[in-house]
Coordinates of C-alpha atoms in Angstrom, one line a residue:
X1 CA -24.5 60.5 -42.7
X2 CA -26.4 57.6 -44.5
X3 CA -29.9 57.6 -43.6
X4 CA -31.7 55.6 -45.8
X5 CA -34.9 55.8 -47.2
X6 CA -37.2 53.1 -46.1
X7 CA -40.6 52.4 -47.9
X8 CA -43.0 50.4 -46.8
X9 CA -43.5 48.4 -50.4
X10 CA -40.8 47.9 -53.2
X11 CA -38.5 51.0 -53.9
X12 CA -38.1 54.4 -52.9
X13 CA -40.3 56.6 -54.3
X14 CA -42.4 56.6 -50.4
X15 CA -42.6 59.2 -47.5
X16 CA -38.9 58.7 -45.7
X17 CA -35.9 60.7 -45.3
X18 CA -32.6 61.1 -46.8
X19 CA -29.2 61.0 -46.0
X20 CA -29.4 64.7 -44.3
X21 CA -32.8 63.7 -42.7
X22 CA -35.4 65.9 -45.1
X23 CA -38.7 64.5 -45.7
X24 CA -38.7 63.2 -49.4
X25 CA -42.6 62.4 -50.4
X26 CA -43.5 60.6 -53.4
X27 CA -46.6 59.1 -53.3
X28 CA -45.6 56.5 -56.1
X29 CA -44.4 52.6 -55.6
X30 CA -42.9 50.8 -58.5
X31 CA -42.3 47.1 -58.4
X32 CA -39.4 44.6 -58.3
X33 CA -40.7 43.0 -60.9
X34 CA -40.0 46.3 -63.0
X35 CA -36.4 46.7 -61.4
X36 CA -36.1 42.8 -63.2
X37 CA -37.3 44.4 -66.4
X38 CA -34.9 47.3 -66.1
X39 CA -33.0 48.4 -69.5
X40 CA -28.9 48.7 -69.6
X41 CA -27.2 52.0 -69.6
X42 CA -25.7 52.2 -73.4
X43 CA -22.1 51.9 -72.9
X44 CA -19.1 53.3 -74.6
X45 CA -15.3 54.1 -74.6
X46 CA -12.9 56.5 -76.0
X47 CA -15.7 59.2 -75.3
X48 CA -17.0 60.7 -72.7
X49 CA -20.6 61.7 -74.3
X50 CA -22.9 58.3 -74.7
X51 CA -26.1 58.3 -76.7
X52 CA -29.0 60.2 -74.8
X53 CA -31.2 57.3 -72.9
X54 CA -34.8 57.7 -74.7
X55 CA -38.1 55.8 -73.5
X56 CA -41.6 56.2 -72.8
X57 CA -43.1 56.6 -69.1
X58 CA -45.0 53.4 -68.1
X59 CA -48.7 53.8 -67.0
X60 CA -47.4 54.4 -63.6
X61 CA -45.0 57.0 -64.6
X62 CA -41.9 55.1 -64.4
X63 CA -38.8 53.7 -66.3
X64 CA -35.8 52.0 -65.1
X65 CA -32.2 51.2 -66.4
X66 CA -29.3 49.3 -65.5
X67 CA -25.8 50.0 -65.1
X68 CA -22.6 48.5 -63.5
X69 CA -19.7 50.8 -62.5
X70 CA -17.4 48.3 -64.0
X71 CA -17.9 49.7 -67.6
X72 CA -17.2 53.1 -67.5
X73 CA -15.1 53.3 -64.5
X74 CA -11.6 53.0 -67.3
X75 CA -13.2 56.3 -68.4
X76 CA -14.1 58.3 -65.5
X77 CA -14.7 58.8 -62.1
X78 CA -19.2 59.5 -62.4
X79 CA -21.7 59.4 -64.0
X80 CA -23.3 62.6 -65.1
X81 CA -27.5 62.5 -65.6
X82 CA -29.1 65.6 -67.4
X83 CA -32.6 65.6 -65.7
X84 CA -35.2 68.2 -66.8
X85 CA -37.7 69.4 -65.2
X86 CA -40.3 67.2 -66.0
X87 CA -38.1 64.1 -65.5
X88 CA -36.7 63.2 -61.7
X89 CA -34.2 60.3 -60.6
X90 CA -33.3 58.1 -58.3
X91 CA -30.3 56.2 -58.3
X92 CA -29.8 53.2 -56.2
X93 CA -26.2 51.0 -56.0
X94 CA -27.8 47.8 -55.7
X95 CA -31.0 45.9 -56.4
X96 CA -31.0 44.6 -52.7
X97 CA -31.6 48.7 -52.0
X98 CA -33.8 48.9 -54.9
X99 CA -36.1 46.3 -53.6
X100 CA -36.0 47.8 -49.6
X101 CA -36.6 51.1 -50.9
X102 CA -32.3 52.3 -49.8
X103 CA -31.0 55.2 -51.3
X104 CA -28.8 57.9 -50.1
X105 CA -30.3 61.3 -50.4
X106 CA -27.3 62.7 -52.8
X107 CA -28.8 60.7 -55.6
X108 CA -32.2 61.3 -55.0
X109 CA -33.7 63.9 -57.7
X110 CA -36.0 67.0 -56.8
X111 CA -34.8 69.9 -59.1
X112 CA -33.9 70.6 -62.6
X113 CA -29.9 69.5 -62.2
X114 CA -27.5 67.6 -63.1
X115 CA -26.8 64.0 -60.7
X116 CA -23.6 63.1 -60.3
X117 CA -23.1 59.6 -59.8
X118 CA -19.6 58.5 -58.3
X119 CA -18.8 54.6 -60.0
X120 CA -17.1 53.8 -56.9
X121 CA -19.7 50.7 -56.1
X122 CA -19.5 47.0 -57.0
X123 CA -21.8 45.0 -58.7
X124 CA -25.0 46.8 -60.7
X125 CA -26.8 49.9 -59.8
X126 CA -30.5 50.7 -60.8
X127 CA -31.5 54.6 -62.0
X128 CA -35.1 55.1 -61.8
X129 CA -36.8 57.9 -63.8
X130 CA -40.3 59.3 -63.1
X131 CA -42.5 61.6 -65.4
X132 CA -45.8 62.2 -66.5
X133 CA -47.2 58.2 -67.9
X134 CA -46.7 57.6 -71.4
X135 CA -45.0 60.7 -72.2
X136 CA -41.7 60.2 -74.1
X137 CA -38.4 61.4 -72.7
X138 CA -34.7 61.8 -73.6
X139 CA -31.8 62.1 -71.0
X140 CA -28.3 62.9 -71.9
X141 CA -25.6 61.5 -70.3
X142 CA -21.9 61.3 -69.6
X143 CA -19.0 60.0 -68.0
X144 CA -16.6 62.4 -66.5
X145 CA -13.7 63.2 -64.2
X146 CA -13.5 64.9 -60.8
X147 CA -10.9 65.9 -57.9
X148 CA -12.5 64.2 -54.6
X149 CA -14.9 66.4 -52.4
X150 CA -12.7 69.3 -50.3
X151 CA -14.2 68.1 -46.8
X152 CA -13.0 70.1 -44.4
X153 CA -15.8 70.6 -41.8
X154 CA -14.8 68.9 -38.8
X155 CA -17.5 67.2 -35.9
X156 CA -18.3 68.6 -33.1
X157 CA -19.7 67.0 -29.8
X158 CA -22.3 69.1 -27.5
X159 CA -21.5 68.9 -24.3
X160 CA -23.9 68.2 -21.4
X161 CA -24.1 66.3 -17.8
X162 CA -24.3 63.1 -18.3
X163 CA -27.4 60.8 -17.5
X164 CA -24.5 57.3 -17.0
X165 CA -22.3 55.9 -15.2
X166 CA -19.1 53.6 -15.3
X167 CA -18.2 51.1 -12.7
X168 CA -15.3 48.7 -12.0
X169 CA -16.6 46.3 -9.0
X170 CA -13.9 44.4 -6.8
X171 CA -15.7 41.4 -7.1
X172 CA -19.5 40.1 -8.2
X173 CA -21.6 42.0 -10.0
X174 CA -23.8 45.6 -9.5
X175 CA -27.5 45.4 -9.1
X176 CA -29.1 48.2 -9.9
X177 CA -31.9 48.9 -7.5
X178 CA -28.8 49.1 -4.9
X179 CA -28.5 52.6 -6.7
X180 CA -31.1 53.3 -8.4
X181 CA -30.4 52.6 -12.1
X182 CA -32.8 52.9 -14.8
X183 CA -30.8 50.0 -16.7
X184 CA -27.4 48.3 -16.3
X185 CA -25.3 46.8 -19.4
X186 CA -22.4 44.5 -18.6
X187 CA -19.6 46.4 -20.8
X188 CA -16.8 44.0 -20.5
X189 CA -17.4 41.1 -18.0
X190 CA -13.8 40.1 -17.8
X191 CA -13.1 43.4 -16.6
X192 CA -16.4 43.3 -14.4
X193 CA -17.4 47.3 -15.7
X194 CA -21.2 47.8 -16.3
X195 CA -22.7 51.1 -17.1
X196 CA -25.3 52.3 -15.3
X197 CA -28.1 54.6 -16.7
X198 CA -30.1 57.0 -15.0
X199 CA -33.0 59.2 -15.6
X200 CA -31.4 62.6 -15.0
X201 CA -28.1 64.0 -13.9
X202 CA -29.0 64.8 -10.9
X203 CA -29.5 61.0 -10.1
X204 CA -26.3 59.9 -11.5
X205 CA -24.5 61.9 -9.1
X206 CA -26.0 61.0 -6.3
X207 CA -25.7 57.5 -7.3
X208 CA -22.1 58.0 -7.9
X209 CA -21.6 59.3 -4.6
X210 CA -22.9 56.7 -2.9
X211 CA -21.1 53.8 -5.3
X212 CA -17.6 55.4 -4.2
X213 CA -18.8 54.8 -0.6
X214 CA -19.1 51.8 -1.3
X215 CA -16.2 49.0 -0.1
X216 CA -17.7 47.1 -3.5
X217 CA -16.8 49.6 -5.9
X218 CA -13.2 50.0 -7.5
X219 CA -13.9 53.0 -9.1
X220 CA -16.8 54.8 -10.6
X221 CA -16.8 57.8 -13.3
X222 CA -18.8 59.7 -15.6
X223 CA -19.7 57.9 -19.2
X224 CA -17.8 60.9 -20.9
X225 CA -18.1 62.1 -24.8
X226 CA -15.8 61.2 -27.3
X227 CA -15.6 62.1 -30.9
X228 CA -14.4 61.8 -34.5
X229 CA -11.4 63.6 -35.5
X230 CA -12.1 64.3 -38.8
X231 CA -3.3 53.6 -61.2
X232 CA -6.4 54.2 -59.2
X233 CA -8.5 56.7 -60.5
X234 CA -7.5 58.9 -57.6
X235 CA -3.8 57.8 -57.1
X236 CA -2.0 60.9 -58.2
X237 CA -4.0 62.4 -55.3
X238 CA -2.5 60.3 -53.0
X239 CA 0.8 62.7 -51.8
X240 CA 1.2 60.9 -48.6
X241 CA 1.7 57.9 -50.8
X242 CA 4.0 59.1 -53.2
X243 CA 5.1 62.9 -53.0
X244 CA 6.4 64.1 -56.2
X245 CA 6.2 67.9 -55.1
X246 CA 3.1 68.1 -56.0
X247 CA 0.9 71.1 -54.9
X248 CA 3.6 72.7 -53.4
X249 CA 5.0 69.6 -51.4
X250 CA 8.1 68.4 -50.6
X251 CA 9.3 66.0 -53.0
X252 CA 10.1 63.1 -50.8
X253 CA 8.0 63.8 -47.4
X254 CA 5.5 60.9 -48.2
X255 CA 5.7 57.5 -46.1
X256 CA 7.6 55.5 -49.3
X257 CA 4.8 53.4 -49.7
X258 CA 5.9 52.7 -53.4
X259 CA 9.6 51.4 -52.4
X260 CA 7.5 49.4 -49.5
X261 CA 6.0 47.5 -52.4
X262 CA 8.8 46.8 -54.2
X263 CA 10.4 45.5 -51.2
X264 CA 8.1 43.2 -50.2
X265 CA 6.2 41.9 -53.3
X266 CA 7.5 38.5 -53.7
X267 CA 7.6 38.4 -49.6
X268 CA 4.7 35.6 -48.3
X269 CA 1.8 37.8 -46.1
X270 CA -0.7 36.4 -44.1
X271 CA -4.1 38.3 -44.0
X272 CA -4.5 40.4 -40.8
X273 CA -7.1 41.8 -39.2
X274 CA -7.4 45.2 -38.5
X275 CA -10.5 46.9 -36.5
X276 CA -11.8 50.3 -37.2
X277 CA -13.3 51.6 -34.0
X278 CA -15.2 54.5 -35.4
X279 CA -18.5 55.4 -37.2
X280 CA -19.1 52.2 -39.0
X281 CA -18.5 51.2 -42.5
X282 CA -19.7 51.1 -46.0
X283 CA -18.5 47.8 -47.7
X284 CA -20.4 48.2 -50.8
X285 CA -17.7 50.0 -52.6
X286 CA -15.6 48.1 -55.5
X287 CA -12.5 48.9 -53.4
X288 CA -14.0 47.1 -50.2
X289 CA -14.2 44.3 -52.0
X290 CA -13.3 41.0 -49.6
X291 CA -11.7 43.7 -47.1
X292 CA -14.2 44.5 -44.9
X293 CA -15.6 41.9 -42.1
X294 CA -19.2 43.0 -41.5
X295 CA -19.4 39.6 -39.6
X296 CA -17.0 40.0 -37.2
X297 CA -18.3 43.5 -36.6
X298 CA -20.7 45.1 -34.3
X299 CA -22.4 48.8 -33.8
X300 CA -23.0 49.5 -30.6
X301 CA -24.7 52.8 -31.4
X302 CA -28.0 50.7 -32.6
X303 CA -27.5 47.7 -31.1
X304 CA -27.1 46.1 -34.1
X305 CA -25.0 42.9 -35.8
X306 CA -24.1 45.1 -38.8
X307 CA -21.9 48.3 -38.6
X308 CA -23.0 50.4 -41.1
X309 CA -21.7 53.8 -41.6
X310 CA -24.2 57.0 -41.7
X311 CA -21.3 59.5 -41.2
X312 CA -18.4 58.8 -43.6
X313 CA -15.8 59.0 -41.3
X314 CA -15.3 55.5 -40.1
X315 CA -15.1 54.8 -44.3
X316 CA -12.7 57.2 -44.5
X317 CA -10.0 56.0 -42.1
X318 CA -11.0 52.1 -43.3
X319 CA -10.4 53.3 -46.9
X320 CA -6.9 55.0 -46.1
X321 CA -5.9 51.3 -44.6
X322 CA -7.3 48.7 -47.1
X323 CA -8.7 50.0 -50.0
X324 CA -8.1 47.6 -53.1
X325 CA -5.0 48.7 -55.4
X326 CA -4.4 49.0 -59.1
X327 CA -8.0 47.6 -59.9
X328 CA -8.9 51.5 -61.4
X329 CA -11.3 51.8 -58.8
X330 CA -11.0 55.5 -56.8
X331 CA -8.0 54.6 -54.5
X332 CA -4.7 52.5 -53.0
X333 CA -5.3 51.6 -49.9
X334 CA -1.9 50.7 -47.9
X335 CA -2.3 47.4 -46.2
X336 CA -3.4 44.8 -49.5
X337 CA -3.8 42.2 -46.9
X338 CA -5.7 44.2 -44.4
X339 CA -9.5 42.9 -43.6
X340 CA -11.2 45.6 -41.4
X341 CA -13.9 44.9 -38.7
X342 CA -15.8 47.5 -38.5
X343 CA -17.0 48.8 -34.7
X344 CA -19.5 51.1 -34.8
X345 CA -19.1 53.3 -31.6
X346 CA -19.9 57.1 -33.3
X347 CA -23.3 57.8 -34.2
X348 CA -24.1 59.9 -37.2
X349 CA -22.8 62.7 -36.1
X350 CA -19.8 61.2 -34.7
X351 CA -20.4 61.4 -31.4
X352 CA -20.0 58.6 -29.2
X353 CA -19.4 57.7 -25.4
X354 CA -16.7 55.9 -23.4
X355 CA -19.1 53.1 -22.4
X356 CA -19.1 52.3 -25.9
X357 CA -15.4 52.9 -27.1
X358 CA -14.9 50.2 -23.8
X359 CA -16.9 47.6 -25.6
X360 CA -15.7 47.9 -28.9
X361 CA -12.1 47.5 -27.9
X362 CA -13.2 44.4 -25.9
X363 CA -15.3 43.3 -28.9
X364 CA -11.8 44.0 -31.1
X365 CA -9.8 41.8 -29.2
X366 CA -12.5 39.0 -28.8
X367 CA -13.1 39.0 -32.8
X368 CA -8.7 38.8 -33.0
X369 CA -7.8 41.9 -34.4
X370 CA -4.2 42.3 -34.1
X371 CA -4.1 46.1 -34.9
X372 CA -6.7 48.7 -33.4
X373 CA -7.5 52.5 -35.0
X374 CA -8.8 54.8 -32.8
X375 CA -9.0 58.0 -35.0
X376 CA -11.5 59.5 -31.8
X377 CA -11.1 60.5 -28.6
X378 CA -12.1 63.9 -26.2
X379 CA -11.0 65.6 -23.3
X380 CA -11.4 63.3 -20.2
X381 CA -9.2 60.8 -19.2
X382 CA -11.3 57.5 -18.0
X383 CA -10.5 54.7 -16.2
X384 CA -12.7 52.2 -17.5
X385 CA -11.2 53.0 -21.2
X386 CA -7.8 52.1 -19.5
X387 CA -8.5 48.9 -18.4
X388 CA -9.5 47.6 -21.8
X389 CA -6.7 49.3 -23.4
X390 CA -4.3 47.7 -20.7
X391 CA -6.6 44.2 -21.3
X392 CA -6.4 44.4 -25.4
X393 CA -2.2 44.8 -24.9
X394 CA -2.3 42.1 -22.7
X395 CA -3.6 40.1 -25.9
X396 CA -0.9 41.4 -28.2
X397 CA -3.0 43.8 -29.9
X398 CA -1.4 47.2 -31.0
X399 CA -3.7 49.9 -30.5
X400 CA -3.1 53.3 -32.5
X401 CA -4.3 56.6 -31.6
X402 CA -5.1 60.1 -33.2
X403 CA -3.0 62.6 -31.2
X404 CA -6.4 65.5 -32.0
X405 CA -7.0 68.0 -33.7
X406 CA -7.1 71.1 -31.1
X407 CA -3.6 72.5 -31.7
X408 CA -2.2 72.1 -28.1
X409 CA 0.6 71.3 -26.4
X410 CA -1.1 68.2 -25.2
X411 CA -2.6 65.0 -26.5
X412 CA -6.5 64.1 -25.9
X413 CA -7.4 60.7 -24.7
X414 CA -6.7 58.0 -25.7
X415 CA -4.2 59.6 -27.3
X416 CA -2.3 60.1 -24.0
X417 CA -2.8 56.4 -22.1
X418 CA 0.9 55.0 -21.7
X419 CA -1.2 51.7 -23.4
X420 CA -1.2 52.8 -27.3
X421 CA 0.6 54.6 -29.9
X422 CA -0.5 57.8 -29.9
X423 CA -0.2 59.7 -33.6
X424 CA 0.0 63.2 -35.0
X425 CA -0.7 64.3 -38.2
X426 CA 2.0 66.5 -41.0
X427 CA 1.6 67.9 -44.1
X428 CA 3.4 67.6 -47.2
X429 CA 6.7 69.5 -46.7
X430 CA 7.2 67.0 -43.5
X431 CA 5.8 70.4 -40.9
X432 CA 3.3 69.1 -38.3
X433 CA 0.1 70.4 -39.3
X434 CA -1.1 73.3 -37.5
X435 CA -4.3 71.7 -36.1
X436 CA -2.2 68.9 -34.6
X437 CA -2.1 68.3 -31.0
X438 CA 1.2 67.6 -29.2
X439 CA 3.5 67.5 -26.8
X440 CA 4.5 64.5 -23.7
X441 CA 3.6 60.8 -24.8
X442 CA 3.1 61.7 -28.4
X443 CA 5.0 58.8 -30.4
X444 CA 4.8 59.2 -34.2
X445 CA 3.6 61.8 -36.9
X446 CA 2.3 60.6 -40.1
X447 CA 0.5 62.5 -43.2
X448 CA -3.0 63.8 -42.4
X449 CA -4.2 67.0 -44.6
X450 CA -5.5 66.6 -47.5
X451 CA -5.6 63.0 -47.5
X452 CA -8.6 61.5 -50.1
X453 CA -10.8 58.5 -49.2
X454 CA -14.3 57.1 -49.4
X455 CA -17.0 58.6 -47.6
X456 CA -20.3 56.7 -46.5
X457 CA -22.1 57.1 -49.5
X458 CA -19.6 56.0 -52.7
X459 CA -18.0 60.0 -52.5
X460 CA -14.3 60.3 -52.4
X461 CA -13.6 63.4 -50.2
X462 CA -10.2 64.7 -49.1
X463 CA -10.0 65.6 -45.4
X464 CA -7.5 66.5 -42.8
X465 CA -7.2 65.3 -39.1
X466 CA -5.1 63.3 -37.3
X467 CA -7.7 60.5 -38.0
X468 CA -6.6 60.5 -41.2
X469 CA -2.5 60.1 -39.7
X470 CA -3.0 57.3 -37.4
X471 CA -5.0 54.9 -40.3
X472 CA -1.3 55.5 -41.8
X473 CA -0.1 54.4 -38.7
X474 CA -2.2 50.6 -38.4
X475 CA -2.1 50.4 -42.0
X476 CA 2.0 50.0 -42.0
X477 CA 1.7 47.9 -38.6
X478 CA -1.0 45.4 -39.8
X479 CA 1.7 44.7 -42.7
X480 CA 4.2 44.2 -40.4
X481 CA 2.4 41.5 -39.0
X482 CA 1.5 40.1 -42.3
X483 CA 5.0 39.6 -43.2
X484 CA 5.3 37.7 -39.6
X485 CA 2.4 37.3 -37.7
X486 CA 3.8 35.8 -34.3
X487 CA 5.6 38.9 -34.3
X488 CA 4.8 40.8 -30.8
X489 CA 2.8 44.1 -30.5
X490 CA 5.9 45.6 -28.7
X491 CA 8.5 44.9 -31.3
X492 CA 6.0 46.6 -33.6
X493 CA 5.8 49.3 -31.9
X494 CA 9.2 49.6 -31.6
X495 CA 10.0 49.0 -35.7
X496 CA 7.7 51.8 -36.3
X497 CA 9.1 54.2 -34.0
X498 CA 13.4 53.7 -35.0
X499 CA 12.4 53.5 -38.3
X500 CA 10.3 57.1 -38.9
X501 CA 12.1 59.8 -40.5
X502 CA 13.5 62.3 -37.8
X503 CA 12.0 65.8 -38.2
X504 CA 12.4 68.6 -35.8
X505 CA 15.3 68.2 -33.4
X506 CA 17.7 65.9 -33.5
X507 CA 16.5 62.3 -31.8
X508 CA 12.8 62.2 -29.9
X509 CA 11.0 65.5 -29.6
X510 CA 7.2 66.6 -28.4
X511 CA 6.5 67.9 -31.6
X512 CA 7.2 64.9 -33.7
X513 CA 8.0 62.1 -31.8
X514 CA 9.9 59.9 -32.8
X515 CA 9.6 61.2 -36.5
X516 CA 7.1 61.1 -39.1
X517 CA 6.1 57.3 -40.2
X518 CA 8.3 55.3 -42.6
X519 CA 6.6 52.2 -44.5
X520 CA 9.9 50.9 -46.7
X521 CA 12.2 51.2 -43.6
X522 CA 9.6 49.7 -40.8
X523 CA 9.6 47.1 -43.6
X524 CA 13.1 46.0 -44.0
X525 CA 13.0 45.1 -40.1
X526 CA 11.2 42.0 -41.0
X527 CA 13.6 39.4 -42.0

């Protein structure tokens, strides 16, 4: 969900749209050279009430300040702006979005409220006030501290025929006026599948009748939907972490991520990359800082060389990973030597199609990730989404996978290939959660209500899924192979799975698996 607003001069204030796609007009610009000129935020500690901000409207109408999360963040979690009604703000969490006219549309100012700010971001952040031109003004503000967002709303896909095709080839390659395509993209060439796109679905299906006539063809399927599943200032939050009993939890059932720590803190780790296939994400936060590998990353959504998130779930499951630790900043994340490329396969809705999910796991493995999340999936199997999973374990990559969130007695896909690890999601007394799909094939159960994280615009939200399990899941494994990175994909695998916790019948079960995820013991394997 971050749609930014773009203006055709300096900064924000222009006709655009906003992170829930509302028209925002303002018909005045202000100048960079005025975002230079910008005052600094008074700052202060040991309270959480600072001196009003007082000024005088230019002859435009504007004032600007100056702040960096980095001062107040030891005494809170936001910012809290007292606007009136003759006073409006924008907030923007860098002068490079300052000067392109960026914001997200939760700090944008229309009414007579209160903006929250979360000081989640690195570096310095610009707040922009707008009144009537030389009149004087007076702001309170303060710093204060707040429980992460309660997200529990979880995405939805609409259905409908689709317009594309997928097709494996025996040998060369398709042409497409031999059937009619409107375009053709090569999706992975090494595993010669190209999708083909049609102008209605009518025409794809005739096409695909005649392409499985064809002795040229190896197979040829639908381009299907898949989807999104759904001491740190927000540490105690973090049960899966460290359950004390906390909220009516089990003291215990948590993934002992703090003896994990102990055991390997003097151990030498190797940085390892991890992709997110998912929605994008937002490295701008303090916590992403030199974890997230917008170079190495692609969106294949927007054709673009940056994956940026405008949904908040891709952040999410990245933040849950490799978030920075102990720097006071929001959260821990479990991997400290975890860089993330970021795939951007889910648009902002997070919705997304197999032709896609086949080129970011083929883009995974070419950019050397060793561990791949897959906190997505739908209903279809597809064979095309097979042959680059059975391609990226041919390269020693470990791919995990969110079990779903549908409450059956069966696994979606890719939950289901016999090429990844497939996780479900429990709560904190160690009981699957109810929304948890399981049954044959599943392989592991880790934590996955309630868990907090980042969302795409600086938020920290707790939501529940098991895309918020299987992050757990690559997280442990990518340390595993920072302790020894020749180590194989298999024989990580297989660490995870005899070192989980058994839960529900004795040995291997459908419900859990082989038993809910384990970080200190998976650990202890690596001599």
């Amino acid at each position: 969900m971050k749609k930014l607003i773009t203006g055709s001069l300096t900064v924000s204030l222009l006709i655009g749209f906003g992170l829930n796609g509302e028209a925002i007009d303002k018909q005045k610009t202000i100048s960079s050279q005025q975002v230079e000129h910008a005052k600094a935020l008074p700052t202060f500690h040991g309270s959480y009430i600072g001196a009003p901000m007082k000024g005088r409207f230019d002859e435009e109408g504007f004032d600007v300040w100056y702040m960096d999360a980095a001062d107040f963040i030891t005494d809170g979690t936001h910012l809290e702006f007292e606007l009136d009604w003759d006073v409006y703000g924008t907030i923007f969490t860098s002068k490079a979005d300052a000067d392109a006219g960026r914001v997200y549309d939760r700090y944008f100012q229309r009414n007579d409220e209160t903006m929250y700010f979360p000081l989640s971001w690195k570096g310095r952040q610009y707040l922009i006030l707008e009144g009537s031109p030389g009149d004087t003004y007076s702001v309170p503000f303060s710093v204060s501290r707040y429980e992460p967002v309660d997200l529990t709303k979880g995405s939805s896909v609409t259905t409908k025929a689709s317009t594309a095709l997928i097709v494996k080839t025996k040998s060369g390659k398709m042409r497409a006026s031999s059937v009619g395509a409107k375009s053709v993209q090569s999706l992975a060439p090494e595993l010669r599948l190209e999708k083909l796109t049609y102008r209605s679905a009518a025409e794809a299906n005739q096409a695909k009748q005649k392409l499985e006539q064809s002795s040229s063809t190896a197979y040829v399927e639908y381009d299907t939907p898949v989807q999104a599943f759904g001491a740190d200032a927000f540490k105690h939050h973090q049960w899966s972490l460290l359950n004390t009993g906390q909220k009516k939890g089990l003291k215990g059932a948590d993934i002992g991520f703090t003896a994990m720590q102990k055991r390997i803190a003097k151990k030498k780790q190797s940085t390892t990359l991890v992709a997110v296939i998912d929605s994008g994400v937002n490295p701008s936060y303090a916590d992403f800082a030199g974890k997230v590998r917008m170079d190495l990353g692609y969106d294949f959504v927007n054709r673009s060389k940056t994956a940026w998130d405008d949904n908040g779930h891709g952040s999410h499951v990245a933040g849950i990973i490799a978030a920075g630790s102990d720097n006071t900043y929001g959260m821990t994340g479990i991997s400290a030597k975890a860089s993330i490329i970021p795939i951007k396969i889910l648009d902002e809705s997070g919705a997304g199609y197999t032709s896609d999910l086949v080129s970011g796991i083929n883009h995974a493995v070419k950019k050397g990730a060793k561990v791949i999340n897959l906190s997505l999936g739908g209903y279809a199997s597809s064979k095309s989404v097979e042959s680059a999973l059975a391609y990226a374990k041919s390269k020693n990559v470990l791919v995990v996978a969110a079990s779903g969130n549908e409450a059956k007695k069966a696994l979606s896909y890719p939950a289901r290939s016999k090429y990844v690890l497939s996780v479900g999601a429990t709560g904190r007394t160690d009981k699957r959660a109810s929304f948890s799909n399981y049954g044959t094939g599943l392989d592991l159960v880790a934590p996955g209500v309630s868990i907090p994280s980042y969302l795409a615009d600086g938020e920290l939200a707790f939501a529940s899924g098991t895309s918020m399990a299987a992050p757990h899941v690559a997280a442990v494994a990518s340390v595993l192979y920072s302790l020894k990175p020749t180590i194989k994909a298999t024989d990580v695998e297989s660490i995870l799975k005899k070192s989980a916790k058994d839960l529900g019948s004795k040995g291997y079960d459908t419900t859990y698996g082989s038993g809910r995820l384990n970080a200190d013991k998976a650990a202890s394997y690596i001599k």
